[in-house]
Every structure is written in C-alpha cells, then in structure tokens.
Amino acid sequence: MYQHLYQHFLNARPGLLHCAPHSHYYWPDITREAQLAYWDDSARFADEKWGYLFTEKVPELQKNIADELNLANPDQIVFAPNTHELVYRLLSVFSAAEPLTILTTDGEFHSFNRQSRRILERGNVTLECVPCEPVYNFAERWHAAVAKQSWDLIFISQVFYNSGIVAPEPKQWLEFVQDEKTMIVVDGYHGFCALETDWAPYEHRIFYLAGAYKYAQGGEGMCFAVVPQGCRLRPEYTGWFANFSGLAKEQKGVVNYSEDGMRFAGATMDFSALYRLNAVFKLWQQEELNTATRHAYITKLQKAFLNHIDTLNHAQLNRQNLLLAENVEAVQHGHFFTFLLESAEAVEELADRLREQGVATDYRNNRLRFGFALYQNPSDFQKIRG
Ligand SMILES: Cc1ncc(COP(=O)(O)O)c(C=O)c1O
C-alpha cells in the first residue's frame, strides 16, 4: 500500500520480504534528495556550515521531534551520531571515584548492557537488573525494585528490544522513585515514531533517548536525547558543541555548558542524517501518515501475519512461542514480534531457512524477530513457509 514511497530500496533488493525494519528500516525515496541537499549545502556554506546548521536545520529537526513527542521545549533536544554516545555522556555525569547504583532490566540494548557491565569493573558500582520475564508480573517486580532504595541511575526501555513488549509507563512507577536526584532514562528507540508517545508529563524529569534508523526511517547517524528542562548536570565526556554560543570566549578555567539540552552535546558529526530525518517528517506530513495511522497499518500487518502462521501449524513459528503482554488486546505492542525458541542454534537454522525462502528476519540468541513495515502488504506473509 505504501511501497511507492520506498522504490529505491525495494528495487535494489528484488524478491526479498524484509522483516527486519526494527533493526534497519528501509529509507523512503525522499531521503535520497535530502542526502544530496546536505552535500550541496556543505559546498554552499563550507566553513560557515555549522552556523547555518545550528540556526536553521537543527531547530527544524528539534521542532519535528518536539511535535512528535508533544514537548514544549524543542531546545532541550540534543543530537549525537548514536545512542551509545549519549548513554556514555550520561554515565560520565557520575564521578568514577564515587559509588554508583544502577537499576535496569535484562532487556536493554547491547550498548547499555555492555557499558553498564564494563563499569562494574570499577569496583564501586552496583547494578541491579530486573528480568523482563515472566512478562505477567514484570510491572510488579519493577515497581518493587524502584521503591527498594535510592538509586543514582534508573534506565529502562520504552519497548523492549528483545520482545517488542511495551515496558510499564513511567506514570506507573515514578512516584516510587525515592530520590529527586535520581537520573531517570528511558530508551525510546523502539517506541519513537512507532507508537504514539506523549512525553509532556515527563519532559521536566526524565531523559528520553531515541534515533532515526528504525521507525523514524532516516538511517543511521542521528540519535537524540530529550534533556529535562532546568538540568544542570555536567557530563565529563563533553565536546565543543556543548557550549556552542560560548565558543568565541576564552577557553580557560571551569568548563561551562549550554543552558539547554546542548549541554549534553559532543563534537563535529556528519549531519546528513539530520537532512534525511527532516525529509521523512515532511513526507509524513504530505502523505498525512502520522504515527497513529502508521501504527494502525502495522497492527493490520501483524494480524495478517498471525493469521498466516496459524495456518502453518509450525513447530516453532506458533503463538505458544510468541512473546506478548498478558493483556495484549488492551495494550499496544511494538512493531516486531519475537519467537522464543529452544536454542540459539535452532533460531539460526530457522532464520537461514526463511532467508532461502526470501524472508529476511533477524535474531538475538534464542529469539527470532519478525518486524513489520510500511513497505509490506498483508498478503506478503504468504511467502513464509517456515
Ligand atoms: C533499544 C535500542 N536502543 C538503542 C539502539 C541503538 O543503539 P546505538 O545507537 O548505540 O547503536 C538500538 C538498536 O538496535 C536498540 O534496539
């Protein structure tokens, strides 16, 4: 139904049913012109490029993201090439010499998982990881962990990357946070531009991380954080963008930071993804394809997919192996399904077999993930034989 918007990627990979958009979404055709526009602007502005980007292009993207998340303060949004960089900048707020307590889950993406396990080696860090499964009582266990003590850092996804299940919304557990100084971070990568997200109730309190290369369809190189308003934290990992307006002043003594979200910025980066992402937001406006409309279409695809696998009577691809919230009829689910199989080998074998059938999926350990995208049609899943 929307395939005409993705002709370049679809034609470059003929015959393939791409079920891994939750990993890397195809880029809509319009992003190709945006990529060239970045080249042309680089030629036009050369040394003056940064001034132009920060006065014209960055505010445009900040506004697009603020509108998407219903934020009142677009200038609290800061950019980085990937979320890992933002995660490390957040961690660098805490002195390595001081004890650090972290509460998180075992369903966080690799960059956070690795980084938080690595800093455990400092010897003064404690990390409590709440298991995401069993799913039916995760919310209860998470609330109890939040309330248990005063934490320095609480880090949780909006939608878990290894199941597609939506995590409990902060409004359900924020009141249990004991310390107003606790840094709270929500990794929104699998929610952003997939599920309608109203971040207004949290924009003064919670960091929100996300980026372009999944459902926002702008490709890699453009991630962002929403920094709570009034935040005065001083990340140790800091670059010259973090005080862009103070650049002309003498650079000596105490390090100053921007008053807005830019205090968490780094340094020189390739902004072509910013152009692509702005182009995608424009496309959605032109096509009247807002997040609610896109989500409704994805839900339709998910139903068609389930109806098809029901007919297969497959030993592995079946509803018993599918990870879903208990009350899935009442709550939303992310834009991919995850099948939990007996072993990593079984998953790899099945993914290889599917690939031979022309179906691209992806997997993590013993979990096979099927993603849903605007460039699929409900009838496409007939191709899956399993
Ligand atoms: C939940 C989540 N967060 C973040 C990312 C992106 O991480 P990074 O920008 O560090 O590559 C991913 C990518 O798959 C993810 O699944």
mmCIF file of C-alpha atoms and ligand atoms in Angstrom:
data_model
loop_
_atom_site.group_PDB
_atom_site.id
_atom_site.type_symbol
_atom_site.label_atom_id
_atom_site.label_comp_id
_atom_site.label_asym_id
_atom_site.label_seq_id
_atom_site.Cartn_x
_atom_site.Cartn_y
_atom_site.Cartn_z
ATOM 1 C CA MET A 1 0.000 0.000 0.000
ATOM 2 C CA TYR A 2 2.892 2.367 0.728
ATOM 3 C CA GLN A 3 5.527 0.657 -1.387
ATOM 4 C CA HIS A 4 5.639 3.513 -3.890
ATOM 5 C CA LEU A 5 7.428 5.571 -1.226
ATOM 6 C CA TYR A 6 10.324 3.082 -0.965
ATOM 7 C CA GLN A 7 11.108 2.239 -4.594
ATOM 8 C CA HIS A 8 14.894 2.627 -4.361
ATOM 9 C CA PHE A 9 15.383 0.156 -1.517
ATOM 10 C CA LEU A 10 12.755 -2.269 -2.825
ATOM 11 C CA ASN A 11 14.206 -2.307 -6.341
ATOM 12 C CA ALA A 12 17.718 -2.742 -5.008
ATOM 13 C CA ARG A 13 16.636 -5.926 -3.195
ATOM 14 C CA PRO A 14 14.079 -7.552 -5.516
ATOM 15 C CA GLY A 15 12.120 -10.559 -4.334
ATOM 16 C CA LEU A 16 13.053 -10.096 -0.693
ATOM 17 C CA LEU A 17 10.446 -9.733 2.029
ATOM 18 C CA HIS A 18 12.280 -7.520 4.508
ATOM 19 C CA CYS A 19 11.084 -8.368 8.024
ATOM 20 C CA ALA A 20 13.887 -6.590 9.881
ATOM 21 C CA PRO A 21 12.821 -2.926 9.881
ATOM 22 C CA HIS A 22 13.071 -2.990 13.686
ATOM 23 C CA SER A 23 16.768 -3.335 13.004
ATOM 24 C CA HIS A 24 17.263 -1.069 9.980
ATOM 25 C CA TYR A 25 14.187 0.390 8.312
ATOM 26 C CA TYR A 26 14.334 0.991 4.570
ATOM 27 C CA TRP A 27 14.781 4.661 3.776
ATOM 28 C CA PRO A 28 11.955 6.339 1.818
ATOM 29 C CA ASP A 29 12.976 7.651 -1.633
ATOM 30 C CA ILE A 30 12.675 11.238 -0.493
ATOM 31 C CA THR A 31 15.767 10.805 1.726
ATOM 32 C CA ARG A 32 17.975 10.462 -1.371
ATOM 33 C CA GLU A 33 17.384 14.081 -2.374
ATOM 34 C CA ALA A 34 17.922 15.100 1.253
ATOM 35 C CA GLN A 35 21.306 13.394 1.245
ATOM 36 C CA LEU A 36 22.296 15.387 -1.843
ATOM 37 C CA ALA A 37 20.972 18.584 -0.300
ATOM 38 C CA TYR A 38 23.447 18.083 2.553
ATOM 39 C CA TRP A 39 26.259 17.844 0.013
ATOM 40 C CA ASP A 40 25.065 20.979 -1.763
ATOM 41 C CA ASP A 41 24.746 22.938 1.481
ATOM 42 C CA SER A 42 28.228 21.816 2.507
ATOM 43 C CA ALA A 43 29.542 23.261 -0.738
ATOM 44 C CA ARG A 44 27.474 26.433 -0.361
ATOM 45 C CA PHE A 45 28.439 27.172 3.244
ATOM 46 C CA ALA A 46 31.815 25.399 3.702
ATOM 47 C CA ASP A 47 33.341 26.899 6.920
ATOM 48 C CA GLU A 48 30.088 28.654 7.759
ATOM 49 C CA LYS A 49 28.227 25.353 7.716
ATOM 50 C CA TRP A 50 27.957 24.917 11.478
ATOM 51 C CA GLY A 51 26.362 28.314 11.980
ATOM 52 C CA TYR A 52 23.832 27.522 9.256
ATOM 53 C CA LEU A 53 23.086 24.046 10.627
ATOM 54 C CA PHE A 54 22.606 25.259 14.191
ATOM 55 C CA THR A 55 20.377 28.181 13.261
ATOM 56 C CA GLU A 56 18.285 26.544 10.512
ATOM 57 C CA LYS A 57 18.467 22.770 10.312
ATOM 58 C CA VAL A 58 18.900 21.711 13.938
ATOM 59 C CA PRO A 59 15.917 23.839 15.099
ATOM 60 C CA GLU A 60 13.815 22.347 12.277
ATOM 61 C CA LEU A 61 14.562 18.820 13.463
ATOM 62 C CA GLN A 62 14.141 19.782 17.116
ATOM 63 C CA LYS A 63 10.679 21.085 16.260
ATOM 64 C CA ASN A 64 9.770 17.942 14.314
ATOM 65 C CA ILE A 65 10.804 15.741 17.235
ATOM 66 C CA ALA A 66 9.145 18.018 19.795
ATOM 67 C CA ASP A 67 5.880 17.836 17.815
ATOM 68 C CA GLU A 68 6.170 14.050 17.608
ATOM 69 C CA LEU A 69 6.660 13.741 21.375
ATOM 70 C CA ASN A 70 4.419 16.675 22.350
ATOM 71 C CA LEU A 71 7.277 18.582 24.003
ATOM 72 C CA ALA A 72 7.034 22.244 24.911
ATOM 73 C CA ASN A 73 10.795 22.895 24.741
ATOM 74 C CA PRO A 74 12.465 21.803 21.486
ATOM 75 C CA ASP A 75 15.790 23.277 22.590
ATOM 76 C CA GLN A 76 16.060 20.581 25.243
ATOM 77 C CA ILE A 77 16.750 18.093 22.426
ATOM 78 C CA VAL A 78 20.405 17.263 21.766
ATOM 79 C CA PHE A 79 21.880 15.143 18.944
ATOM 80 C CA ALA A 80 24.617 12.537 18.651
ATOM 81 C CA PRO A 81 25.589 10.001 15.969
ATOM 82 C CA ASN A 82 24.373 7.063 18.100
ATOM 83 C CA THR A 83 22.655 6.430 21.408
ATOM 84 C CA HIS A 84 25.745 4.821 22.860
ATOM 85 C CA GLU A 85 27.472 8.185 22.815
ATOM 86 C CA LEU A 86 24.549 9.703 24.709
ATOM 87 C CA VAL A 87 24.495 6.824 27.190
ATOM 88 C CA TYR A 88 28.169 7.319 27.934
ATOM 89 C CA ARG A 89 27.740 11.068 28.263
ATOM 90 C CA LEU A 90 25.003 10.435 30.833
ATOM 91 C CA LEU A 91 27.183 7.969 32.730
ATOM 92 C CA SER A 92 30.033 10.482 32.726
ATOM 93 C CA VAL A 93 27.969 12.775 34.939
ATOM 94 C CA PHE A 94 28.839 10.412 37.793
ATOM 95 C CA SER A 95 32.373 10.577 39.143
ATOM 96 C CA ALA A 96 34.262 7.291 38.748
ATOM 97 C CA ALA A 97 35.636 7.884 42.263
ATOM 98 C CA GLU A 98 32.174 7.785 43.871
ATOM 99 C CA PRO A 99 29.936 4.746 44.394
ATOM 100 C CA LEU A 100 27.201 4.386 41.787
ATOM 101 C CA THR A 101 23.951 2.427 41.986
ATOM 102 C CA ILE A 102 22.111 1.493 38.800
ATOM 103 C CA LEU A 103 18.693 -0.084 38.373
ATOM 104 C CA THR A 104 17.866 -1.505 34.985
ATOM 105 C CA THR A 105 16.375 -4.575 33.265
ATOM 106 C CA ASP A 106 17.827 -7.533 31.403
ATOM 107 C CA GLY A 107 16.046 -6.309 28.265
ATOM 108 C CA GLU A 108 18.242 -3.323 27.469
ATOM 109 C CA PHE A 109 20.070 -2.941 24.196
ATOM 110 C CA HIS A 110 23.693 -4.095 23.817
ATOM 111 C CA SER A 111 25.303 -0.665 24.077
ATOM 112 C CA PHE A 112 23.808 -0.085 27.508
ATOM 113 C CA ASN A 113 24.193 -3.695 28.569
ATOM 114 C CA ARG A 114 27.903 -3.775 27.685
ATOM 115 C CA GLN A 115 28.691 -0.336 29.000
ATOM 116 C CA SER A 116 26.974 -0.882 32.339
ATOM 117 C CA ARG A 117 28.619 -4.305 32.800
ATOM 118 C CA ARG A 118 32.004 -2.815 31.932
ATOM 119 C CA ILE A 119 31.822 -0.046 34.514
ATOM 120 C CA LEU A 120 31.065 -2.694 37.137
ATOM 121 C CA GLU A 121 34.795 -3.394 36.906
ATOM 122 C CA ARG A 122 35.405 -0.069 38.671
ATOM 123 C CA GLY A 123 34.550 -1.954 41.851
ATOM 124 C CA ASN A 124 32.313 0.746 43.339
ATOM 125 C CA VAL A 125 29.300 0.242 41.073
ATOM 126 C CA THR A 126 26.246 -1.869 41.879
ATOM 127 C CA LEU A 127 23.905 -2.914 39.135
ATOM 128 C CA GLU A 128 20.501 -4.452 39.718
ATOM 129 C CA CYS A 129 18.986 -5.985 36.628
ATOM 130 C CA VAL A 130 15.281 -6.876 36.821
ATOM 131 C CA PRO A 131 14.452 -9.817 34.484
ATOM 132 C CA CYS A 132 11.817 -8.926 31.872
ATOM 133 C CA GLU A 133 10.358 -12.421 32.059
ATOM 134 C CA PRO A 134 7.995 -13.697 33.285
ATOM 135 C CA VAL A 135 6.148 -10.962 31.475
ATOM 136 C CA TYR A 136 2.936 -11.200 33.507
ATOM 137 C CA ASN A 137 4.456 -9.821 36.723
ATOM 138 C CA PHE A 138 7.261 -7.622 35.370
ATOM 139 C CA ALA A 139 5.480 -4.388 36.312
ATOM 140 C CA GLU A 140 5.099 -5.528 39.913
ATOM 141 C CA ARG A 141 8.742 -6.592 40.170
ATOM 142 C CA TRP A 142 9.934 -3.368 38.540
ATOM 143 C CA HIS A 143 7.865 -1.157 40.864
ATOM 144 C CA ALA A 144 9.255 -3.014 43.873
ATOM 145 C CA ALA A 145 12.839 -2.586 42.652
ATOM 146 C CA VAL A 146 12.332 1.143 42.008
ATOM 147 C CA ALA A 147 10.935 1.599 45.528
ATOM 148 C CA LYS A 148 13.523 -0.591 47.253
ATOM 149 C CA GLN A 149 16.211 2.062 47.696
ATOM 150 C CA SER A 150 17.523 5.348 46.462
ATOM 151 C CA TRP A 151 19.186 4.829 43.023
ATOM 152 C CA ASP A 152 21.675 7.056 41.223
ATOM 153 C CA LEU A 153 20.522 5.896 37.798
ATOM 154 C CA ILE A 154 17.355 4.164 36.600
ATOM 155 C CA PHE A 155 17.478 3.000 32.975
ATOM 156 C CA ILE A 156 14.629 1.220 31.184
ATOM 157 C CA SER A 157 13.340 0.861 27.621
ATOM 158 C CA GLN A 158 10.033 2.173 26.347
ATOM 159 C CA VAL A 159 9.645 -1.035 24.293
ATOM 160 C CA PHE A 160 11.985 -3.957 24.960
ATOM 161 C CA TYR A 161 14.280 -4.675 22.010
ATOM 162 C CA ASN A 162 14.225 -8.440 22.632
ATOM 163 C CA SER A 163 10.441 -8.913 22.762
ATOM 164 C CA GLY A 164 8.605 -5.857 21.392
ATOM 165 C CA ILE A 165 6.703 -5.713 24.666
ATOM 166 C CA VAL A 166 5.918 -2.230 25.941
ATOM 167 C CA ALA A 167 7.513 -1.516 29.336
ATOM 168 C CA PRO A 168 5.387 -0.013 32.126
ATOM 169 C CA GLU A 169 4.937 3.714 31.522
ATOM 170 C CA PRO A 170 6.808 5.978 33.977
ATOM 171 C CA LYS A 171 3.495 7.302 35.335
ATOM 172 C CA GLN A 172 3.016 3.842 36.882
ATOM 173 C CA TRP A 173 6.297 3.903 38.824
ATOM 174 C CA LEU A 174 7.637 7.453 39.009
ATOM 175 C CA GLU A 175 6.024 8.022 42.394
ATOM 176 C CA PHE A 176 8.117 5.155 43.827
ATOM 177 C CA VAL A 177 11.414 6.858 42.967
ATOM 178 C CA GLN A 178 12.801 7.829 46.341
ATOM 179 C CA ASP A 179 15.335 10.463 45.420
ATOM 180 C CA GLU A 180 14.620 13.520 43.296
ATOM 181 C CA LYS A 181 18.281 13.495 42.229
ATOM 182 C CA THR A 182 17.997 10.030 40.632
ATOM 183 C CA MET A 183 18.831 10.229 36.941
ATOM 184 C CA ILE A 184 15.996 8.505 35.090
ATOM 185 C CA VAL A 185 16.495 7.477 31.478
ATOM 186 C CA VAL A 186 14.038 5.851 29.089
ATOM 187 C CA ASP A 187 15.483 4.297 25.925
ATOM 188 C CA GLY A 188 12.708 5.072 23.491
ATOM 189 C CA TYR A 189 14.329 3.689 20.344
ATOM 190 C CA HIS A 190 11.638 1.039 19.727
ATOM 191 C CA GLY A 191 8.825 3.413 20.623
ATOM 192 C CA PHE A 192 9.831 6.562 18.774
ATOM 193 C CA CYS A 193 7.727 7.038 15.606
ATOM 194 C CA ALA A 194 6.236 3.567 16.098
ATOM 195 C CA LEU A 195 3.859 4.191 19.000
ATOM 196 C CA GLU A 196 2.186 7.496 19.738
ATOM 197 C CA THR A 197 4.233 8.923 22.593
ATOM 198 C CA ASP A 198 3.241 11.868 24.746
ATOM 199 C CA TRP A 199 6.370 12.837 26.659
ATOM 200 C CA ALA A 200 4.925 16.115 28.013
ATOM 201 C CA PRO A 201 4.288 14.713 31.524
ATOM 202 C CA TYR A 202 7.951 13.713 31.802
ATOM 203 C CA GLU A 203 9.917 16.342 29.924
ATOM 204 C CA HIS A 204 10.903 18.126 33.136
ATOM 205 C CA ARG A 205 12.163 14.925 34.812
ATOM 206 C CA ILE A 206 13.140 12.017 32.552
ATOM 207 C CA PHE A 207 15.790 11.711 29.845
ATOM 208 C CA TYR A 208 14.414 10.159 26.655
ATOM 209 C CA LEU A 209 16.765 8.601 24.085
ATOM 210 C CA ALA A 210 15.921 7.582 20.523
ATOM 211 C CA GLY A 211 17.147 7.871 16.970
ATOM 212 C CA ALA A 212 16.494 7.727 13.271
ATOM 213 C CA TYR A 213 17.494 4.367 11.924
ATOM 214 C CA LYS A 214 14.472 2.375 12.932
ATOM 215 C CA TYR A 215 10.851 3.587 12.706
ATOM 216 C CA ALA A 216 11.860 7.215 12.046
ATOM 217 C CA GLN A 217 13.345 5.907 8.771
ATOM 218 C CA GLY A 218 16.141 8.457 8.423
ATOM 219 C CA GLY A 219 19.017 5.978 8.601
ATOM 220 C CA GLU A 220 21.999 5.882 10.900
ATOM 221 C CA GLY A 221 23.893 8.872 12.253
ATOM 222 C CA MET A 222 21.163 10.830 14.021
ATOM 223 C CA CYS A 223 20.198 9.974 17.575
ATOM 224 C CA PHE A 224 18.926 12.331 20.218
ATOM 225 C CA ALA A 225 18.222 12.833 23.893
ATOM 226 C CA VAL A 226 15.463 14.893 25.430
ATOM 227 C CA VAL A 227 17.196 16.513 28.407
ATOM 228 C CA PRO A 228 14.921 17.507 31.303
ATOM 229 C CA GLN A 229 14.346 21.219 31.479
ATOM 230 C CA GLY A 230 16.472 23.029 34.054
ATOM 231 C CA CYS A 231 19.004 20.176 34.115
ATOM 232 C CA ARG A 232 22.355 21.478 35.366
ATOM 233 C CA LEU A 233 24.320 18.225 35.180
ATOM 234 C CA ARG A 234 27.887 18.465 33.864
ATOM 235 C CA PRO A 235 28.893 15.443 31.759
ATOM 236 C CA GLU A 236 32.617 14.805 31.913
ATOM 237 C CA TYR A 237 32.520 13.445 28.355
ATOM 238 C CA THR A 238 31.965 16.769 26.634
ATOM 239 C CA GLY A 239 32.825 18.361 23.301
ATOM 240 C CA TRP A 240 32.786 21.788 21.744
ATOM 241 C CA PHE A 241 29.130 21.636 20.670
ATOM 242 C CA ALA A 242 28.170 21.598 24.379
ATOM 243 C CA ASN A 243 28.759 25.324 24.637
ATOM 244 C CA PHE A 244 28.475 26.475 21.054
ATOM 245 C CA SER A 245 27.454 30.025 21.960
ATOM 246 C CA GLY A 246 30.478 30.451 24.276
ATOM 247 C CA LEU A 247 32.936 29.417 21.587
ATOM 248 C CA ALA A 248 34.332 32.885 20.929
ATOM 249 C CA LYS A 249 35.141 33.378 24.640
ATOM 250 C CA GLU A 250 38.459 32.474 26.240
ATOM 251 C CA GLN A 251 38.551 28.713 26.883
ATOM 252 C CA LYS A 252 40.117 28.541 30.356
ATOM 253 C CA GLY A 253 39.178 27.593 33.920
ATOM 254 C CA VAL A 254 35.871 25.983 34.819
ATOM 255 C CA VAL A 255 34.167 24.302 31.877
ATOM 256 C CA ASN A 256 30.861 25.973 31.075
ATOM 257 C CA TYR A 257 27.866 24.296 29.499
ATOM 258 C CA SER A 258 24.952 25.452 27.443
ATOM 259 C CA GLU A 259 21.794 26.166 29.475
ATOM 260 C CA ASP A 260 19.627 23.943 27.272
ATOM 261 C CA GLY A 261 19.835 20.343 26.084
ATOM 262 C CA MET A 262 23.016 21.103 24.135
ATOM 263 C CA ARG A 263 24.969 20.750 27.390
ATOM 264 C CA PHE A 264 24.958 17.015 26.543
ATOM 265 C CA ALA A 265 26.347 17.551 23.042
ATOM 266 C CA GLY A 266 29.653 16.213 21.730
ATOM 267 C CA ALA A 267 31.575 17.442 18.729
ATOM 268 C CA THR A 268 31.761 17.502 14.931
ATOM 269 C CA MET A 269 29.494 14.970 13.295
ATOM 270 C CA ASP A 270 28.046 14.191 9.886
ATOM 271 C CA PHE A 271 24.649 15.899 9.715
ATOM 272 C CA SER A 272 23.403 14.219 6.552
ATOM 273 C CA ALA A 273 21.103 12.010 8.634
ATOM 274 C CA LEU A 274 19.550 15.175 10.037
ATOM 275 C CA TYR A 275 18.586 16.189 6.491
ATOM 276 C CA ARG A 276 17.189 12.730 5.804
ATOM 277 C CA LEU A 277 15.167 12.701 9.001
ATOM 278 C CA ASN A 278 13.696 16.149 8.362
ATOM 279 C CA ALA A 279 12.742 14.906 4.896
ATOM 280 C CA VAL A 280 10.914 11.911 6.384
ATOM 281 C CA PHE A 281 8.906 14.136 8.730
ATOM 282 C CA LYS A 282 7.966 16.272 5.721
ATOM 283 C CA LEU A 283 6.901 13.186 3.780
ATOM 284 C CA TRP A 284 4.637 12.059 6.597
ATOM 285 C CA GLN A 285 3.026 15.487 6.705
ATOM 286 C CA GLN A 286 2.474 15.472 2.940
ATOM 287 C CA GLU A 287 1.065 11.947 2.969
ATOM 288 C CA GLU A 288 -0.939 12.526 6.178
ATOM 289 C CA LEU A 289 0.779 9.497 7.599
ATOM 290 C CA ASN A 290 1.125 10.305 11.265
ATOM 291 C CA THR A 291 2.302 7.826 13.882
ATOM 292 C CA ALA A 292 -1.253 6.757 14.761
ATOM 293 C CA THR A 293 -2.017 5.998 11.097
ATOM 294 C CA ARG A 294 1.249 4.145 10.610
ATOM 295 C CA HIS A 295 0.689 2.164 13.790
ATOM 296 C CA ALA A 296 -2.824 1.190 12.682
ATOM 297 C CA TYR A 297 -1.372 -0.144 9.425
ATOM 298 C CA ILE A 298 1.341 -2.096 11.282
ATOM 299 C CA THR A 299 -1.319 -3.629 13.549
ATOM 300 C CA LYS A 300 -3.167 -4.777 10.434
ATOM 301 C CA LEU A 301 0.038 -6.377 9.124
ATOM 302 C CA GLN A 302 0.626 -8.103 12.464
ATOM 303 C CA LYS A 303 -2.872 -9.599 12.377
ATOM 304 C CA ALA A 304 -2.337 -10.849 8.799
ATOM 305 C CA PHE A 305 0.990 -12.376 9.861
ATOM 306 C CA LEU A 306 -0.574 -14.192 12.834
ATOM 307 C CA ASN A 307 -3.460 -15.479 10.718
ATOM 308 C CA HIS A 308 -0.953 -16.888 8.279
ATOM 309 C CA ILE A 309 1.265 -18.613 10.839
ATOM 310 C CA ASP A 310 -1.873 -20.126 12.418
ATOM 311 C CA THR A 311 -2.439 -21.945 9.125
ATOM 312 C CA LEU A 312 1.120 -23.326 9.048
ATOM 313 C CA ASN A 313 0.834 -25.483 12.178
ATOM 314 C CA HIS A 314 4.539 -24.920 12.545
ATOM 315 C CA ALA A 315 6.526 -26.470 15.397
ATOM 316 C CA GLN A 316 8.429 -23.227 16.028
ATOM 317 C CA LEU A 317 6.531 -20.337 14.438
ATOM 318 C CA ASN A 318 3.422 -20.511 16.554
ATOM 319 C CA ARG A 319 1.617 -18.461 19.159
ATOM 320 C CA GLN A 320 2.970 -20.565 22.058
ATOM 321 C CA ASN A 321 6.488 -19.377 21.257
ATOM 322 C CA LEU A 322 5.466 -15.773 20.704
ATOM 323 C CA LEU A 323 6.281 -13.206 23.397
ATOM 324 C CA LEU A 324 3.285 -10.992 24.074
ATOM 325 C CA ALA A 325 1.986 -8.987 27.002
ATOM 326 C CA GLU A 326 -0.672 -10.797 29.079
ATOM 327 C CA ASN A 327 -3.390 -8.324 28.183
ATOM 328 C CA VAL A 328 -2.238 -7.742 24.626
ATOM 329 C CA GLU A 329 -5.742 -6.928 23.416
ATOM 330 C CA ALA A 330 -5.765 -3.947 25.776
ATOM 331 C CA VAL A 331 -2.189 -2.699 25.444
ATOM 332 C CA GLN A 332 -0.025 -1.797 22.495
ATOM 333 C CA HIS A 333 2.811 -3.906 21.173
ATOM 334 C CA GLY A 334 5.966 -2.728 19.376
ATOM 335 C CA HIS A 335 6.415 -3.103 15.630
ATOM 336 C CA PHE A 336 8.004 -6.544 15.706
ATOM 337 C CA PHE A 337 7.197 -9.998 17.026
ATOM 338 C CA THR A 338 9.668 -12.238 18.863
ATOM 339 C CA PHE A 339 9.613 -16.020 18.933
ATOM 340 C CA LEU A 340 11.465 -17.613 21.823
ATOM 341 C CA LEU A 341 12.879 -20.969 20.653
ATOM 342 C CA GLU A 342 14.732 -23.761 22.409
ATOM 343 C CA SER A 343 18.246 -22.639 21.445
ATOM 344 C CA ALA A 344 20.325 -20.107 19.547
ATOM 345 C CA GLU A 345 21.194 -22.834 17.011
ATOM 346 C CA ALA A 346 17.507 -23.574 16.324
ATOM 347 C CA VAL A 347 16.891 -19.866 15.755
ATOM 348 C CA GLU A 348 19.838 -19.506 13.395
ATOM 349 C CA GLU A 349 18.739 -22.542 11.388
ATOM 350 C CA LEU A 350 15.187 -21.254 11.057
ATOM 351 C CA ALA A 351 16.369 -17.744 10.100
ATOM 352 C CA ASP A 352 18.615 -19.281 7.398
ATOM 353 C CA ARG A 353 15.723 -21.360 6.073
ATOM 354 C CA LEU A 354 13.489 -18.301 5.941
ATOM 355 C CA ARG A 355 16.176 -16.376 4.123
ATOM 356 C CA GLU A 356 16.271 -19.127 1.486
ATOM 357 C CA GLN A 357 12.527 -18.582 1.086
ATOM 358 C CA GLY A 358 13.241 -14.865 0.522
ATOM 359 C CA VAL A 359 12.279 -13.694 4.010
ATOM 360 C CA ALA A 360 14.820 -11.592 5.922
ATOM 361 C CA THR A 361 14.441 -11.672 9.704
ATOM 362 C CA ASP A 362 16.963 -11.143 12.460
ATOM 363 C CA TYR A 363 17.795 -12.865 15.707
ATOM 364 C CA ARG A 364 19.412 -12.405 19.077
ATOM 365 C CA ASN A 365 20.493 -15.579 20.828
ATOM 366 C CA ASN A 366 17.398 -17.820 21.080
ATOM 367 C CA ARG A 367 14.976 -15.106 19.875
ATOM 368 C CA LEU A 368 13.823 -14.713 16.305
ATOM 369 C CA ARG A 369 12.425 -11.301 15.441
ATOM 370 C CA PHE A 370 9.921 -10.507 12.662
ATOM 371 C CA GLY A 371 9.421 -6.822 12.009
ATOM 372 C CA PHE A 372 6.601 -5.000 10.243
ATOM 373 C CA ALA A 373 6.981 -2.033 7.932
ATOM 374 C CA LEU A 374 5.007 0.304 5.717
ATOM 375 C CA TYR A 375 6.618 -1.286 2.656
ATOM 376 C CA GLN A 376 4.952 -4.646 3.356
ATOM 377 C CA ASN A 377 1.466 -5.699 2.260
ATOM 378 C CA PRO A 378 -0.742 -8.028 4.334
ATOM 379 C CA SER A 379 -0.615 -10.684 1.605
ATOM 380 C CA ASP A 380 3.220 -10.736 1.593
ATOM 381 C CA PHE A 381 3.367 -13.112 4.569
ATOM 382 C CA GLN A 382 2.009 -15.965 2.430
ATOM 383 C CA LYS A 383 5.610 -16.321 1.358
ATOM 384 C CA ILE A 384 6.550 -17.634 4.794
ATOM 385 C CA ARG A 385 6.646 -21.428 4.853
ATOM 386 C CA GLY A 386 8.891 -21.714 7.881
HETATM 387 C C1 LIG B 1 16.589 -0.372 22.356
HETATM 388 C C2 LIG B 1 17.679 0.159 21.482
HETATM 389 N N1 LIG B 1 18.316 1.267 21.848
HETATM 390 C C3 LIG B 1 19.291 1.792 21.099
HETATM 391 C C4 LIG B 1 19.669 1.213 19.904
HETATM 392 C C5 LIG B 1 20.754 1.833 19.085
HETATM 393 O O1 LIG B 1 21.969 1.783 19.722
HETATM 394 P P1 LIG B 1 23.253 2.576 19.201
HETATM 395 O O2 LIG B 1 22.756 3.914 18.758
HETATM 396 O O3 LIG B 1 24.136 2.663 20.370
HETATM 397 O O4 LIG B 1 23.830 1.803 18.072
HETATM 398 C C6 LIG B 1 19.047 0.045 19.484
HETATM 399 C C7 LIG B 1 19.445 -0.586 18.209
HETATM 400 O O5 LIG B 1 19.106 -1.673 17.845
HETATM 401 C C8 LIG B 1 18.034 -0.503 20.297
HETATM 402 O O6 LIG B 1 17.413 -1.629 19.933
#
